[in-house]
Amino acid sequence: MKRVLALLLFSLPPLAGAGGFVDLRDAPVVAGDAAAGAAKVAVCVACHGAEGNAAVTAFPALAAQHPGYLYQSLAGFRRRADPASPMTPQVQSLGDADLRDIAVYFASRRRSAPAVSSAADLPGARLFRDGDAARGIVPCQGCHGATAQGHPLHGTAPRYDYYPALAAQSADYLAARLRRYRDDGQVDTSNALIMRGIARNLDDAAIAELAAWLAATPRESTSTSGDYP
Ligand code: HEC
Ligand code: HEC
């Protein structure tokens, strides 16, 4: 896996936007105040649902997502200020401490159980676990964990907190996100660069299979950061 990573990082040119390129390989722990965050999300839950469990599938669930990933995602929306993203006006007036508090708050919320349950023999389950060498698809579990809860080394170093859990996320959102990694040139962090290299080899059928399995896989716990040994 280390070799795949090195290859990806060196073979693709960083395509940074106006805000520059952010290297997350030595990213620090994201700490914040969950109670303060709870008071700052009234506008967010209109789209992302109560406690970050979205009712509309176009909106990603945020509950129980890792705080590092949530924080860098919000910081990215603010940095890029892309007029096409519905998130741009949401983050423009928020400061760095607000983003941290909000990230820690949503991370501490429980993710709702999937509406349908996952079947271990779904094609998406095999693709996620084993990849498909013939199509150049690497196993997703190497970075997202066997049951898509986050990086297998999560909890051992802060940077793995910046790898998202994918379990119990909306299939529509996951598919749209994967197509965006594949088709968009916009890559402004080392982590997005990794995911762009992965998504390049995913066709629409593979994306649909992976998204269906992930949406049906339960998220097992909430997430905190700052408790590294
Ligand atoms: C008008 C609806 C709307 C509101 C209000 C809204 N969002 Fe979003 N949010 C979206 C959509 C749509 C996306 C996915 C599209 C995208 O990535 O550009 C998204 C994406 C995100 C993501 C990325 C999730 C991931 O898995 O990568 C985070 C984090 C997020 N929103 C947090 C927030 C927070 C915090 C607030 C409140 C300050 C908020 N959102 C308010 C619609 C909204
Ligand atoms: C080499 C490590 C690595 C592998 C292998 C990998 N990913 Fe990722 N993935 C990441 C990282 C790092 C991010 C965070 C990217 C960012 O911050 O934009 C990510 C982000 C994602 C996201 C965005 C989640 C969200 O909430 O917006 C999806 C979806 C995803 N990966 C799916 C997959 C699938 C499906 C596979 C297998 C085909 C896969 N990944 C394989 C490292 C990896």
PDB file of N, CA and C in Angstrom, residues 56 72 78 121-123 134 139 181 199 205 212 214 219 221:
ATOM      1  N   VAL A  56     -32.411  13.738   3.053  1.00  0.00           N
ATOM      2  CA  VAL A  56     -32.385  13.850   1.587  1.00  0.00           C
ATOM      3  C   VAL A  56     -31.043  13.287   1.095  1.00  0.00           C
ATOM      4  N   GLN A  72     -11.093  19.346   7.649  1.00  0.00           N
ATOM      5  CA  GLN A  72     -10.384  19.727   6.425  1.00  0.00           C
ATOM      6  C   GLN A  72     -11.352  19.923   5.280  1.00  0.00           C
ATOM      7  N   ARG A  78     -14.081  26.624   2.384  1.00  0.00           N
ATOM      8  CA  ARG A  78     -13.822  28.044   2.651  1.00  0.00           C
ATOM      9  C   ARG A  78     -12.655  28.543   1.788  1.00  0.00           C
ATOM     10  N   ASP A 121     -22.213 -10.747  -0.022  1.00  0.00           N
ATOM     11  CA  ASP A 121     -21.905 -11.233  -1.370  1.00  0.00           C
ATOM     12  C   ASP A 121     -22.323 -10.237  -2.461  1.00  0.00           C
ATOM     13  N   LEU A 122     -22.688  -9.015  -2.070  1.00  0.00           N
ATOM     14  CA  LEU A 122     -22.944  -7.995  -3.091  1.00  0.00           C
ATOM     15  C   LEU A 122     -21.651  -7.754  -3.872  1.00  0.00           C
ATOM     16  N   PRO A 123     -21.750  -7.464  -5.185  1.00  0.00           N
ATOM     17  CA  PRO A 123     -20.522  -7.212  -5.958  1.00  0.00           C
ATOM     18  C   PRO A 123     -19.696  -6.064  -5.375  1.00  0.00           C
ATOM     19  N   ALA A 134      -7.645  -6.490 -12.911  1.00  0.00           N
ATOM     20  CA  ALA A 134      -7.818  -6.396 -14.362  1.00  0.00           C
ATOM     21  C   ALA A 134      -8.262  -4.995 -14.777  1.00  0.00           C
ATOM     22  N   PRO A 139      -7.826  -2.289  -3.794  1.00  0.00           N
ATOM     23  CA  PRO A 139      -8.783  -2.558  -2.716  1.00  0.00           C
ATOM     24  C   PRO A 139      -9.004  -1.300  -1.858  1.00  0.00           C
ATOM     25  N   TYR A 181     -14.343  13.045  -8.073  1.00  0.00           N
ATOM     26  CA  TYR A 181     -12.893  12.767  -7.970  1.00  0.00           C
ATOM     27  C   TYR A 181     -12.361  12.332  -9.339  1.00  0.00           C
ATOM     28  N   ALA A 199      -9.903   6.963  -8.139  1.00  0.00           N
ATOM     29  CA  ALA A 199     -11.189   7.080  -8.837  1.00  0.00           C
ATOM     30  C   ALA A 199     -11.043   7.053 -10.354  1.00  0.00           C
ATOM     31  N   ALA A 205     -20.363   1.664 -13.498  1.00  0.00           N
ATOM     32  CA  ALA A 205     -20.926   0.439 -12.913  1.00  0.00           C
ATOM     33  C   ALA A 205     -20.237   0.120 -11.583  1.00  0.00           C
ATOM     34  N   ALA A 212     -23.679   1.323  -3.414  1.00  0.00           N
ATOM     35  CA  ALA A 212     -24.821   0.558  -2.887  1.00  0.00           C
ATOM     36  C   ALA A 212     -24.403  -0.252  -1.664  1.00  0.00           C
ATOM     37  N   LEU A 214     -21.756   0.295   0.348  1.00  0.00           N
ATOM     38  CA  LEU A 214     -21.369   1.190   1.455  1.00  0.00           C
ATOM     39  C   LEU A 214     -22.591   1.770   2.166  1.00  0.00           C
ATOM     40  N   ARG A 219     -22.489   2.028  10.285  1.00  0.00           N
ATOM     41  CA  ARG A 219     -21.392   2.742  10.949  1.00  0.00           C
ATOM     42  C   ARG A 219     -21.406   2.284  12.401  1.00  0.00           C
ATOM     43  N   SER A 221     -19.571   3.121  15.260  1.00  0.00           N
ATOM     44  CA  SER A 221     -19.375   3.929  16.467  1.00  0.00           C
ATOM     45  C   SER A 221     -19.332   5.403  16.110  1.00  0.00           C
TER      46      SER A 221
END
